[in-house]
Coordinates of C-alpha atoms in Angstrom, one line a residue:
M1 CA 0.0 0.0 0.0
K2 CA 2.9 2.4 0.7
Y3 CA 4.2 2.1 -2.9
R4 CA 0.8 2.8 -4.3
L5 CA 0.5 5.9 -2.1
L6 CA 3.9 7.0 -3.3
I7 CA 2.7 6.7 -6.9
W8 CA -0.6 8.5 -6.1
I9 CA 1.5 11.4 -4.8
L10 CA 4.4 11.5 -7.4
W11 CA 2.6 10.8 -10.7
P12 CA 0.0 13.6 -10.6
S13 CA 2.6 16.0 -9.2
F14 CA 5.0 15.0 -12.1
L15 CA 2.3 15.8 -14.7
V16 CA 1.4 19.1 -13.1
A17 CA 5.1 20.1 -12.8
A18 CA 5.6 19.3 -16.5
M19 CA 2.7 21.6 -17.5
A20 CA 3.7 24.3 -15.0
E21 CA 7.3 24.3 -16.3
G22 CA 6.1 24.5 -19.9
L23 CA 3.9 27.5 -19.0
L24 CA 6.6 29.2 -16.9
F25 CA 9.4 28.9 -19.4
S26 CA 7.2 29.8 -22.4
V27 CA 6.8 33.2 -20.7
V28 CA 10.2 33.6 -19.0
H29 CA 13.5 32.9 -20.8
P30 CA 16.3 31.4 -18.6
Q31 CA 18.7 34.2 -19.6
E32 CA 16.3 36.8 -18.1
L33 CA 16.4 35.2 -14.6
L34 CA 18.3 36.8 -11.8
F35 CA 19.0 35.1 -8.5
F36 CA 19.8 37.5 -5.7
G37 CA 20.8 40.1 -8.3
Y38 CA 23.1 37.8 -10.3
H39 CA 22.6 35.7 -13.4
P40 CA 23.6 32.1 -12.6
E41 CA 26.5 30.5 -14.6
I42 CA 24.3 27.6 -15.6
S43 CA 23.2 26.5 -19.0
D44 CA 19.6 27.0 -20.1
E45 CA 19.0 23.2 -19.9
G46 CA 20.3 23.3 -16.3
I47 CA 17.9 26.0 -15.4
Y48 CA 15.1 24.1 -17.0
T49 CA 16.1 21.0 -15.0
I50 CA 16.4 22.8 -11.7
G51 CA 13.1 24.6 -12.3
F52 CA 11.3 21.3 -13.1
F53 CA 12.5 19.6 -10.0
T54 CA 11.7 22.6 -7.8
I55 CA 8.2 22.7 -9.2
W56 CA 7.8 18.9 -8.9
I57 CA 8.9 19.1 -5.2
F58 CA 6.3 21.8 -4.5
C59 CA 3.6 19.8 -6.3
A60 CA 4.5 16.6 -4.5
V61 CA 4.3 18.3 -1.1
S62 CA 0.9 19.6 -2.1
S63 CA -0.3 16.1 -3.1
A64 CA 1.2 14.6 0.1
L65 CA -0.6 17.1 2.2
T66 CA -3.9 16.3 0.4
A67 CA -3.3 12.5 1.0
Y68 CA -2.5 13.3 4.7
I69 CA -5.7 15.3 5.4
L70 CA -8.1 12.9 3.8
P71 CA -10.7 12.0 6.4
G72 CA -10.9 8.5 7.7
I73 CA -14.1 6.4 7.3
A74 CA -15.8 4.1 9.8
S75 CA -15.8 0.4 8.9
P76 CA -19.3 -0.9 8.9
D77 CA -18.3 -4.3 10.4
S78 CA -16.1 -3.0 13.2
K79 CA -15.6 -0.1 15.5
E80 CA -12.2 0.7 14.1
I81 CA -11.8 3.9 12.1
D82 CA -9.7 3.9 8.9
R83 CA -7.4 6.9 9.3
G84 CA -7.1 7.6 5.6
L85 CA -4.2 6.9 3.3
I86 CA -1.3 7.6 5.6

């Protein structure tokens, strides 16, 4: 069940991160980015990669929080409560 939960978190966040990166870098060119007032000495592909993984981490945290706050359900045959996915 834990592997399935990991896939439920990582796969949707991967898809959203891919779309978000496409939208972000279609508007902003990596040469225009400044970090703390300086242009990083990284290639455009490196900035695309760092941007993708950063967006993916934020989306994964959002998906994990959603899975964490899912309400539990009462089992009809016992008095135990299913505490959700996590």
